[in-house]
Phi, psi and omega in degrees: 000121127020129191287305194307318175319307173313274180338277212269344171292279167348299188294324188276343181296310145356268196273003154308304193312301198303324194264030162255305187281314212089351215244327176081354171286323184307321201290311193312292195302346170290296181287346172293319182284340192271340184292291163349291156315309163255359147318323175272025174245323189254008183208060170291358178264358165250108224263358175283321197293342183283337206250341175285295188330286183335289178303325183304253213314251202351331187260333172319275191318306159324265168346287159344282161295335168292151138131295175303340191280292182326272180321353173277321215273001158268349182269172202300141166095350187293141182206117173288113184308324188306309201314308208285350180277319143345127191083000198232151191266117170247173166279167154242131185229008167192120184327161175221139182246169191288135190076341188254193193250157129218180186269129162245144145296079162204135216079256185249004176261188154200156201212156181280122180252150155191171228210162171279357191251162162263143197204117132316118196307149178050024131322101160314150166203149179268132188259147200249358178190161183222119162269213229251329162203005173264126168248166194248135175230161199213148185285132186275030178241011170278326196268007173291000000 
């Protein structure tokens, strides 16, 4: 099989991965690998130059773009869909052991959660943070 072949089996694997997380970094490697393909598409025996490539334009970008992204989620009118979720009371809809994961409810969504606490299924709980698709929840009759 073809090195350019690789490269793009890698990129679309890639950017699946990216549309779980949310995060846009995936994405740079992602377009990095697609570059990568096409150096191996026009120099296939050279596979150090593919991977210099690749990486150079992933870290381009990464570098690059951190300062504009930052000027977005600072400009006026901007709301991180996550934010509005702090504070607000969920269900546990698959148990949470202390440290490990389960599933919360809340409003309409779920999400993966955990917690410093053991939480029981149909535990109200409050969420005290949010990363990127993991929220940190707390048993809600402490903050009553």
């Amino acid at each position: 099989m073809d090195a350019w072949v690789l490269w793009l089996i890698a990129a679309g694997i890639i950017l699946v991965l990216e549309m779980f997380t949310l995060t846009f970094y995936m994405l740079w490697l992602c377009i990095g690998t697609l570059v990568a393909a096409l150096v191996a598409w026009f120099a296939p025996d050279a596979y150090l130059f593919q991977v210099v490539a690749g990486c150079v334009v992933a870290l381009i970008l990464t570098v690059f773009t951190k300062p504009l992204s930052r000027k977005f989620r600072a400009a006026k009118g901007f709301e991180d869909t996550g934010t509005e979720l702090v504070g607000r009371q969920g269900v546990v809809v698959e148990p949470i052991e202390e440290g490990q994961y389960g599933i919360v409810k809340v409003g309409g969504d779920t999400w993966s959660a955990t917690s410093a606490q053991t939480l029981a299924k149909d535990e109200l709980v409050r969420v005290l943070k949010r990363s990127s698709t993991i929220i940190e929840v707390e048993r809600w009759e402490e903050f009553i």
